[in-house]
Coordinates of C-alpha atoms in Angstrom, one line a residue:
Chain A
M1 CA 122.4 102.4 176.2
I2 CA 120.1 102.7 173.5
E3 CA 121.1 101.4 170.0
L4 CA 119.6 100.9 166.6
Q5 CA 121.0 98.6 164.1
K6 CA 120.0 98.5 160.6
V7 CA 116.8 99.6 161.5
A8 CA 113.7 100.0 159.0
H9 CA 110.2 101.0 159.7
S10 CA 107.3 100.7 157.2
Y11 CA 104.0 102.6 157.8
G12 CA 100.9 102.4 155.6
G13 CA 102.7 99.9 153.1
G14 CA 105.6 102.4 152.5
E15 CA 109.0 102.3 154.2
L16 CA 109.6 105.4 156.4
F17 CA 113.1 105.0 156.5
A18 CA 115.5 102.0 156.3
D19 CA 118.8 101.2 157.0
V20 CA 119.1 103.3 160.3
T21 CA 122.2 102.5 162.6
L22 CA 122.6 104.8 165.9
A23 CA 124.1 104.2 169.1
L24 CA 123.0 107.1 171.9
S25 CA 126.2 106.7 174.1
P26 CA 126.1 108.0 177.9
G27 CA 126.5 111.7 178.5
G28 CA 126.0 112.4 174.7
F29 CA 123.8 115.3 173.4
F30 CA 122.0 114.5 169.8
F31 CA 119.9 116.6 167.7
L32 CA 117.6 114.5 165.3
T33 CA 116.3 117.0 162.6
G34 CA 114.8 116.7 159.2
P35 CA 111.6 117.7 157.2
S36 CA 108.1 117.2 158.7
G37 CA 107.1 113.7 157.9
A38 CA 110.6 112.2 157.5
G39 CA 110.2 110.0 160.6
K40 CA 111.6 112.0 163.5
T41 CA 108.7 111.0 166.1
T42 CA 108.7 107.6 164.6
L43 CA 112.6 107.0 165.2
L44 CA 111.8 108.3 168.8
K45 CA 109.1 105.8 169.4
L46 CA 111.6 103.1 168.2
L47 CA 113.9 104.5 170.8
Y48 CA 111.7 104.0 173.5
G49 CA 110.1 100.8 172.7
E50 CA 106.8 102.1 171.6
L51 CA 107.2 100.9 168.1
S52 CA 108.9 97.8 166.7
P53 CA 111.1 98.1 163.8
S54 CA 110.3 95.9 160.6
A55 CA 113.8 95.3 159.9
G56 CA 116.6 95.6 161.9
Q57 CA 117.3 95.5 165.6
V58 CA 116.6 98.0 168.6
R59 CA 118.4 97.2 171.7
L60 CA 117.3 99.1 175.2
F61 CA 120.2 98.9 177.8
G62 CA 121.8 96.3 175.8
T63 CA 118.8 93.8 175.6
P64 CA 117.0 93.3 172.2
L65 CA 113.6 94.9 172.2
A66 CA 112.3 91.9 170.3
R67 CA 113.3 89.8 173.4
M68 CA 112.1 92.1 176.1
S69 CA 108.5 91.2 177.5
R70 CA 105.8 94.1 178.2
D71 CA 107.1 94.3 181.6
D72 CA 110.8 94.6 180.6
I73 CA 109.9 97.3 178.3
A74 CA 108.0 99.1 180.9
F75 CA 110.7 99.0 183.3
A76 CA 113.2 100.2 180.6
R77 CA 110.9 103.2 180.1
R78 CA 111.6 104.4 183.6
R79 CA 115.1 104.8 182.7
I80 CA 114.1 107.1 179.6
G81 CA 112.4 110.2 180.3
V82 CA 110.1 111.4 177.1
V83 CA 109.0 114.9 176.4
H84 CA 106.7 115.1 173.7
Q85 CA 105.5 118.3 171.8
D86 CA 101.9 118.0 173.2
C87 CA 103.1 117.0 176.6
Q88 CA 100.6 114.4 176.9
F89 CA 99.5 115.1 180.8
L90 CA 96.5 113.9 182.3
D91 CA 94.0 116.7 182.4
H92 CA 92.0 115.8 185.5
L93 CA 95.5 115.7 187.6
S94 CA 97.3 118.6 188.9
L95 CA 100.6 119.6 187.6
A96 CA 102.2 118.2 190.6
E97 CA 100.3 114.8 190.1
N98 CA 101.2 114.7 186.4
V99 CA 105.0 115.5 187.1
A100 CA 104.8 112.7 190.1
L101 CA 103.1 110.3 187.7
P102 CA 106.3 108.1 187.0
L103 CA 106.9 107.9 190.9
T104 CA 103.3 106.6 191.3
V105 CA 103.3 103.8 188.8
A106 CA 106.7 102.8 190.0
G107 CA 105.3 102.6 193.4
A108 CA 107.3 105.2 195.2
T109 CA 106.4 106.3 198.9
T110 CA 104.8 109.6 199.5
A111 CA 107.8 110.8 201.2
E112 CA 110.5 110.2 198.4
A113 CA 107.8 111.5 195.9
D114 CA 107.4 114.8 197.9
A115 CA 111.0 115.5 198.6
D116 CA 111.9 114.7 194.8
L117 CA 108.9 116.9 193.6
D118 CA 109.5 120.0 195.2
E119 CA 113.0 120.2 194.4
L120 CA 112.1 119.4 190.7
L121 CA 109.3 121.9 190.4
A122 CA 112.0 124.7 191.8
W123 CA 114.3 123.8 189.4
V124 CA 111.8 124.1 186.2
G125 CA 110.5 127.3 188.0
L126 CA 106.8 125.9 188.5
D127 CA 106.7 125.5 192.3
T128 CA 103.9 128.0 192.5
R129 CA 101.6 126.3 189.9
A130 CA 101.8 122.9 191.5
D131 CA 98.1 122.6 192.0
A132 CA 97.1 124.1 188.7
L133 CA 95.8 121.6 186.0
P134 CA 97.2 121.3 182.9
P135 CA 94.6 123.2 180.7
A136 CA 95.4 126.2 182.8
L137 CA 99.3 126.1 181.8
S138 CA 100.9 128.3 179.3
G139 CA 102.9 126.5 176.7
G140 CA 106.1 127.1 178.2
E141 CA 104.8 125.8 181.8
R142 CA 103.7 122.7 180.0
Q143 CA 107.0 122.2 178.6
R144 CA 108.7 122.7 181.6
A145 CA 106.4 120.4 183.6
A146 CA 107.0 117.9 180.7
L147 CA 110.4 117.9 181.2
A148 CA 110.2 117.7 185.0
R149 CA 108.1 114.5 184.4
A150 CA 110.8 113.1 182.1
V151 CA 113.6 113.7 184.4
I152 CA 111.6 112.9 187.8
M153 CA 112.9 109.1 187.7
A154 CA 116.5 110.2 187.3
P155 CA 116.8 108.5 183.9
D156 CA 119.8 107.8 181.9
V157 CA 118.3 109.0 178.9
I158 CA 116.2 112.1 177.8
L159 CA 114.4 112.3 174.6
A160 CA 112.4 115.3 173.5
D161 CA 110.2 115.2 170.5
E162 CA 109.9 118.9 169.2
P163 CA 110.1 120.4 172.8
T164 CA 110.2 123.8 171.7
G165 CA 107.5 123.9 168.7
N166 CA 104.9 125.7 170.9
L167 CA 107.3 128.2 172.4
D168 CA 108.6 131.7 171.9
W169 CA 112.2 132.0 171.6
D170 CA 113.0 133.0 175.2
M171 CA 111.1 130.5 176.5
S172 CA 113.0 127.8 173.9
L173 CA 116.2 129.0 175.2
R174 CA 115.2 128.5 178.9
L175 CA 114.0 124.9 178.2
L176 CA 117.2 124.5 176.3
T177 CA 119.2 125.6 179.1
L178 CA 117.4 123.2 181.3
L179 CA 118.4 120.2 179.0
V180 CA 122.0 121.3 178.7
E181 CA 122.2 121.4 182.7
L182 CA 121.0 117.6 182.5
N183 CA 123.4 116.8 180.1
R184 CA 126.3 118.3 182.0
M185 CA 125.0 116.2 185.0
G186 CA 125.7 113.3 182.7
K187 CA 122.4 112.3 181.1
T188 CA 122.2 111.4 177.4
I189 CA 119.8 114.0 175.4
L190 CA 118.3 113.5 171.9
I191 CA 116.2 116.5 170.9
A192 CA 114.2 116.0 167.5
T193 CA 113.6 119.3 166.1
H194 CA 113.6 121.3 163.1
D195 CA 114.4 124.6 164.8
L196 CA 117.9 125.2 163.3
A197 CA 118.3 128.2 165.3
L198 CA 117.9 126.1 168.6
I199 CA 120.5 123.5 167.1
R200 CA 123.1 126.4 167.0
A201 CA 122.2 128.1 170.2
A202 CA 122.9 124.6 171.8
K203 CA 126.1 124.0 169.9
S204 CA 127.5 127.2 171.2
Q205 CA 127.3 125.7 174.6
I206 CA 128.0 122.1 174.3
T207 CA 129.2 119.5 171.9
A208 CA 126.1 118.1 170.1
R209 CA 126.0 115.8 167.3
V210 CA 123.4 116.9 164.8
L211 CA 121.6 113.8 162.7
R212 CA 119.3 114.2 159.9
I213 CA 116.7 112.2 158.2
A214 CA 116.8 112.7 154.7
G215 CA 116.0 110.3 151.6
R216 CA 114.8 107.5 154.3
R217 CA 118.5 107.6 155.5
L218 CA 120.0 108.9 158.6
Q219 CA 122.9 111.0 158.2
T220 CA 125.3 113.0 159.7
A221 CA 124.3 116.9 159.2
G222 CA 126.9 118.9 157.3
A223 CA 129.0 121.7 158.8
E224 CA 126.2 124.3 158.2
L225 CA 125.0 123.6 161.5
Chain B
M1 CA 115.0 122.4 199.2
T2 CA 112.2 124.3 198.2
P3 CA 109.3 124.4 200.9
S4 CA 106.4 122.9 199.0
S5 CA 103.5 125.1 198.0
R6 CA 101.4 122.1 197.2
S7 CA 97.9 121.7 198.9
A8 CA 98.4 118.2 199.3
T9 CA 101.0 115.1 198.6
A10 CA 101.4 114.9 194.8
L11 CA 101.3 110.9 194.4
P12 CA 97.8 110.5 193.1
P13 CA 96.1 107.2 194.2
A14 CA 96.3 104.6 191.4
D15 CA 92.5 104.7 190.8
R16 CA 92.3 108.3 190.3
V17 CA 94.9 107.9 187.5
V18 CA 91.8 106.7 185.7
P19 CA 89.7 109.7 184.8
P20 CA 86.5 109.6 186.4
S21 CA 84.2 108.3 183.5
G22 CA 80.6 109.1 184.4
F23 CA 78.8 106.5 181.7
T24 CA 80.7 103.2 182.3
A25 CA 81.0 103.9 186.2
R26 CA 77.1 104.6 186.4
L27 CA 76.4 101.6 184.2
T28 CA 78.6 99.3 186.7
G29 CA 77.1 100.8 189.9
F30 CA 73.5 100.6 188.4
T31 CA 73.9 97.1 187.1
S32 CA 75.3 95.8 190.2
A33 CA 72.3 97.3 192.3
A34 CA 69.5 95.9 190.0
M35 CA 71.4 92.7 190.1
A36 CA 72.0 92.5 193.9
F37 CA 68.2 93.5 194.1
L38 CA 67.0 90.5 192.0
A39 CA 69.6 88.3 193.8
V40 CA 67.9 89.0 197.1
F41 CA 64.9 87.6 195.9
A42 CA 66.4 84.6 194.3
L43 CA 68.1 83.9 197.5
A44 CA 64.9 84.4 199.2
L45 CA 63.2 81.9 197.0
S46 CA 65.9 79.6 197.3
L47 CA 66.0 79.6 201.1
A48 CA 62.1 79.5 201.5
S49 CA 62.1 76.4 199.3
G50 CA 64.8 74.9 201.4
R51 CA 62.7 75.5 204.6
L52 CA 59.5 74.4 202.6
A53 CA 61.3 70.8 201.8
D54 CA 62.3 70.6 205.1
R55 CA 59.3 71.3 206.7
W56 CA 57.3 69.1 204.3
Q57 CA 59.7 66.2 204.9
A58 CA 59.5 66.5 209.0
A59 CA 55.8 66.9 208.9
L60 CA 54.9 64.0 206.6
A61 CA 58.0 61.5 207.3
Q62 CA 57.0 61.0 211.0
S63 CA 53.1 60.1 210.5
A64 CA 51.0 58.0 208.6
T65 CA 47.4 56.9 208.7
I66 CA 45.2 53.9 208.3
R67 CA 41.9 54.3 206.3
I68 CA 39.2 51.5 207.2
S69 CA 36.4 51.3 204.6
A70 CA 34.1 48.4 205.7
P71 CA 30.4 47.7 206.0
P72 CA 28.8 49.5 209.2
S73 CA 28.5 46.2 210.6
Q74 CA 32.4 45.4 210.6
I75 CA 33.6 48.8 210.8
E76 CA 33.9 48.9 214.7
A77 CA 35.5 45.1 214.8
Q78 CA 38.2 46.0 212.0
T79 CA 39.2 49.5 213.7
A80 CA 39.7 47.5 216.7
A81 CA 41.7 44.9 215.2
V82 CA 43.9 47.6 213.4
L83 CA 44.6 49.4 216.7
A84 CA 45.5 46.1 218.4
I85 CA 47.9 45.3 215.3
L86 CA 49.2 48.8 215.8
E87 CA 49.9 48.0 219.3
T88 CA 52.1 45.3 218.8
T89 CA 54.0 46.9 215.6
P90 CA 57.7 47.8 216.2
G91 CA 58.3 51.5 215.2
V92 CA 54.8 52.7 216.1
A93 CA 54.7 55.3 218.9
D94 CA 51.1 56.0 219.1
A95 CA 48.1 55.1 217.4
R96 CA 44.4 56.3 217.9
A97 CA 41.3 56.5 215.6
L98 CA 40.3 59.8 214.7
T99 CA 36.9 61.0 216.1
E100 CA 34.2 61.9 214.1
A101 CA 34.3 65.7 214.9
E102 CA 38.1 65.6 213.8
I103 CA 37.0 63.8 210.5
A104 CA 34.5 66.5 210.0
A105 CA 37.1 69.1 210.5
L106 CA 39.2 67.6 208.1
L107 CA 36.4 67.7 205.5
A108 CA 35.2 70.9 206.2
P109 CA 37.6 73.1 203.8
W110 CA 36.2 70.7 201.0
L111 CA 32.5 70.0 202.1
G112 CA 31.7 72.7 204.2
P113 CA 31.0 73.0 208.2
D114 CA 27.6 71.6 208.3
L115 CA 28.6 68.3 207.2
P116 CA 25.6 65.5 207.7
L117 CA 28.0 62.7 208.8
D118 CA 25.2 60.6 209.4
A119 CA 24.0 60.3 206.0
L120 CA 27.8 59.8 204.6
P121 CA 29.6 56.4 204.7
L122 CA 32.6 57.9 206.1
P123 CA 35.5 55.7 206.5
R124 CA 37.4 55.4 210.0
I125 CA 40.8 57.1 210.1
V126 CA 43.6 55.9 212.5
E127 CA 46.5 58.1 213.0
I128 CA 50.0 57.0 213.3
V129 CA 52.5 58.4 215.1
E130 CA 56.0 56.6 214.3
T131 CA 59.1 56.3 216.3
P132 CA 62.4 57.8 214.7
D133 CA 63.2 54.3 213.3
G134 CA 59.8 53.9 211.4
F135 CA 57.8 51.1 211.0
D136 CA 58.1 48.3 208.4
A137 CA 55.2 49.4 206.1
N138 CA 55.2 46.3 203.9
G139 CA 55.0 43.9 207.0
L140 CA 52.2 46.1 208.4
R141 CA 50.1 46.0 205.1
M142 CA 50.5 42.2 205.2
R143 CA 49.0 42.0 208.7
L144 CA 46.2 44.3 207.9
A145 CA 45.5 42.4 204.8
A146 CA 44.9 39.2 207.1
E147 CA 43.3 40.8 209.9
A148 CA 41.5 44.0 208.7
P149 CA 40.5 43.7 204.8
G150 CA 39.2 47.0 204.7
A151 CA 42.1 49.0 206.1
V152 CA 44.6 50.6 203.7
L153 CA 48.0 51.9 205.1
D154 CA 49.1 55.2 203.7
D155 CA 52.5 56.3 204.9
H156 CA 52.1 59.7 203.1
T157 CA 55.4 58.5 200.6
R158 CA 53.3 59.3 197.6
W159 CA 52.5 62.8 199.0
R160 CA 55.9 63.1 200.5
R161 CA 58.1 62.6 197.4
P162 CA 56.7 65.0 195.0
L163 CA 56.1 67.9 197.0
V164 CA 59.9 67.7 198.5
A165 CA 61.0 67.1 195.1
A166 CA 59.2 70.2 194.1
A167 CA 60.6 72.3 196.7
E168 CA 64.2 71.1 196.1
R169 CA 63.5 72.0 192.4
L170 CA 62.5 75.5 193.4
R171 CA 65.5 75.7 195.7
L172 CA 67.9 74.8 192.7
L173 CA 65.9 77.2 190.6
G174 CA 66.8 80.0 193.0
L175 CA 70.5 79.0 193.0
I176 CA 70.4 79.0 189.4
A177 CA 68.8 82.3 189.2
I178 CA 71.5 83.7 191.3
A179 CA 74.4 82.0 189.2
L180 CA 72.6 83.8 186.3
I181 CA 72.3 86.9 188.0
G182 CA 76.3 86.8 188.5
A183 CA 77.0 85.9 184.9
A184 CA 75.0 88.4 183.9
T185 CA 76.5 91.1 186.1
A186 CA 79.8 89.8 184.8
A187 CA 78.9 90.3 181.2
M188 CA 77.7 93.7 182.0
I189 CA 80.8 94.8 183.8
T190 CA 83.1 93.4 181.2
L191 CA 81.4 95.6 178.6
A192 CA 81.5 98.6 180.8
A193 CA 85.1 98.1 181.6
Q194 CA 86.0 97.3 178.0
A195 CA 84.2 100.7 177.2
A196 CA 85.9 102.5 179.9
L197 CA 89.4 101.0 178.6
A198 CA 88.4 102.1 174.9
A199 CA 87.9 105.7 176.0
N200 CA 90.9 105.9 178.0
A201 CA 93.3 104.8 175.3
Q202 CA 95.4 108.0 175.7
V203 CA 95.5 107.6 179.2
I204 CA 96.8 104.3 179.2
R205 CA 99.5 105.6 176.3
V206 CA 100.3 108.2 178.9
L207 CA 100.8 105.7 181.5
R208 CA 102.7 103.2 179.5
L209 CA 105.0 106.3 178.3
V210 CA 105.8 106.9 182.2
G211 CA 106.6 103.4 182.7
A212 CA 103.3 101.6 183.9
R213 CA 103.1 98.2 183.9
D214 CA 100.2 96.7 182.3
A215 CA 99.2 94.8 185.6
W216 CA 99.6 98.4 187.3
I217 CA 97.1 99.7 184.6
A218 CA 94.6 97.2 185.0
R219 CA 94.8 97.3 188.8
A220 CA 94.0 101.1 188.4
F221 CA 90.6 100.1 186.5
V222 CA 89.7 97.1 188.3
R223 CA 89.8 99.1 191.7
R224 CA 87.3 101.6 190.7
F225 CA 84.9 99.2 188.8
T226 CA 85.2 96.9 192.1
R227 CA 84.5 99.8 194.2
R228 CA 81.6 100.5 192.2
A229 CA 80.0 97.3 192.1
F230 CA 80.3 97.0 195.8
L231 CA 78.5 100.1 196.6
G232 CA 75.9 99.4 193.8
A233 CA 75.2 95.7 195.2
A234 CA 75.2 97.2 198.8
L235 CA 72.4 99.4 197.9
G236 CA 70.7 97.0 195.8
T237 CA 70.8 94.5 198.5
A238 CA 69.7 97.0 201.1
A239 CA 66.8 97.8 198.6
G240 CA 66.1 94.0 198.3
M241 CA 66.1 93.1 201.9
A242 CA 63.7 96.1 202.8
A243 CA 61.5 95.0 200.0
V244 CA 61.5 91.3 201.3
A245 CA 60.9 92.5 204.8
A246 CA 57.8 94.6 203.5
L247 CA 56.3 91.4 202.0
P248 CA 52.9 90.5 203.7
A249 CA 53.5 88.1 206.7
T250 CA 52.5 84.6 206.1
D251 CA 48.9 83.9 207.8
A252 CA 47.4 80.7 208.9
A253 CA 45.5 80.2 205.9
G254 CA 48.7 80.5 203.8
A255 CA 50.8 78.7 206.2
F256 CA 51.5 75.5 204.2
L257 CA 53.0 77.4 201.3
T258 CA 55.3 79.1 203.9
G259 CA 56.4 82.8 203.6
L260 CA 58.8 84.0 200.8
G261 CA 61.5 85.9 203.0
F262 CA 64.1 85.1 205.1
A263 CA 63.9 83.6 208.7
G264 CA 66.4 83.9 211.5
L265 CA 70.0 83.7 210.4
H266 CA 69.1 83.4 207.1
W267 CA 68.8 87.5 206.9
L268 CA 72.6 87.4 207.0
W269 CA 72.9 85.7 203.8
P270 CA 71.9 88.6 201.4
L271 CA 75.0 90.1 203.1
V272 CA 77.3 88.1 201.1
L273 CA 75.9 89.5 197.8
P274 CA 78.2 93.0 197.8
P275 CA 81.2 91.2 198.5
L276 CA 80.3 88.6 195.9
A277 CA 79.4 91.4 193.3
A278 CA 82.9 93.0 194.3
L279 CA 84.5 89.6 193.5
V280 CA 82.7 89.1 190.5
A281 CA 83.6 92.8 189.2
W282 CA 87.2 92.3 190.0
A283 CA 87.5 89.2 188.0
A284 CA 85.6 90.4 185.1
T285 CA 87.2 93.7 185.0
R286 CA 91.0 92.2 185.3
A287 CA 90.3 89.8 182.8
A288 CA 88.8 92.5 180.2
A289 CA 91.5 94.8 181.2
L290 CA 94.3 92.4 180.6
R291 CA 92.8 91.4 177.6
E292 CA 92.2 95.1 176.1
L293 CA 95.9 95.9 177.4
R294 CA 97.2 93.4 175.1
R295 CA 95.2 94.5 172.3
I296 CA 96.0 98.3 172.6
T297 CA 99.6 98.4 171.2

């Protein structure tokens, strides 16, 4: 689905990581961990084509990123749901409008959007908050809304960057449950996090592969996880 | 499916995706209004100049005069000879000698109404009305030189050409002014659009994140600026038309300069300005947006 082959990325004159090879297989559940500043967010950006590698090759759904036009990348992103720690909402739009944004830009009809959205908001427990503006939402509500936006296009892959970073433990588990549920529906999930407790909680429910960026290399994490 | 608790459908219109940006939107509206107001006057100048050129052309093209300056003893004979020549000249529809009263009336604006005609050696003036085909001016001059040596033909060409040329030049200047106004509008809207895009870099990032194509993002901005430009230009055009309508009416004394304004169906021409401003805004914003989007990674 999404592959990195011997990828390196340089930033500000220095090499953040190098020789990274990774294949997100269909239905897989991955954790990406590592210390702050190791390059987890950068690696995620490479996986959804926001950044280009300084060396190596990124392939999105079989096509090398370097050969993709801007439009090709836009279409590929409709198959990749991304959840950011800061959620990245448009504050002048309601929660429902933000969640429906991928449908809006894809030119979906109102009837399709309304049907999908009602179901989705109920699934993440936000059906009573649909008209609220993002600044009025709690951290947990924002993350669940971000997850709803990430999945509304029924993507093949969901990438989450520190999705529980601002949440308490109960809310983190609730979000993890939703992600596990999506994985059981066949979605590929990759979560970048430094929360080892969250990784252990997930591994008690599903088989997850844990990767760690350390020493500018991507490694499979040890048995302690 | 869960019954919806939402107040309205969730799909925001594309142009609402871009947050309201007060400064750039106001700048676009104001610029369009001001430029449309000026464009109405430029258009009025251009159309009035056109009318002036046509009127002078029409008024002067179909008439000519012959001035007869001769000693008092010969003037009646030469006048009779001129009229006789004109009767047999092809292209002359009518010819008559102006009366002394008519000559006095022509001179009154310069010399006053109490003109002592008896004390002045005034020439005789013969007015010629041409047929649509006109007459052969050179041939007529040769005949006059032979039979009435004091007669001088003035076919008004030397007056008509510079006046018509001046009016045509004014019309061209009006059109150039409209083109410059359009270019200035495009430049201002381009700057406003660039400012809006730069201020909304985060919005653009989010839209790209959810799979928006650059053309879609550009369209969201373009719609907003196009609508603003149209509304601003509509207001400016209405104000400009009202101002032109309120200009003092041309009275008889100034009639030869014609009134600056619109006449008849020409009042419809300013209505082209708002759609034209919208078109300019559309093209300028689209070009700016696509350029900026290529720059913003």
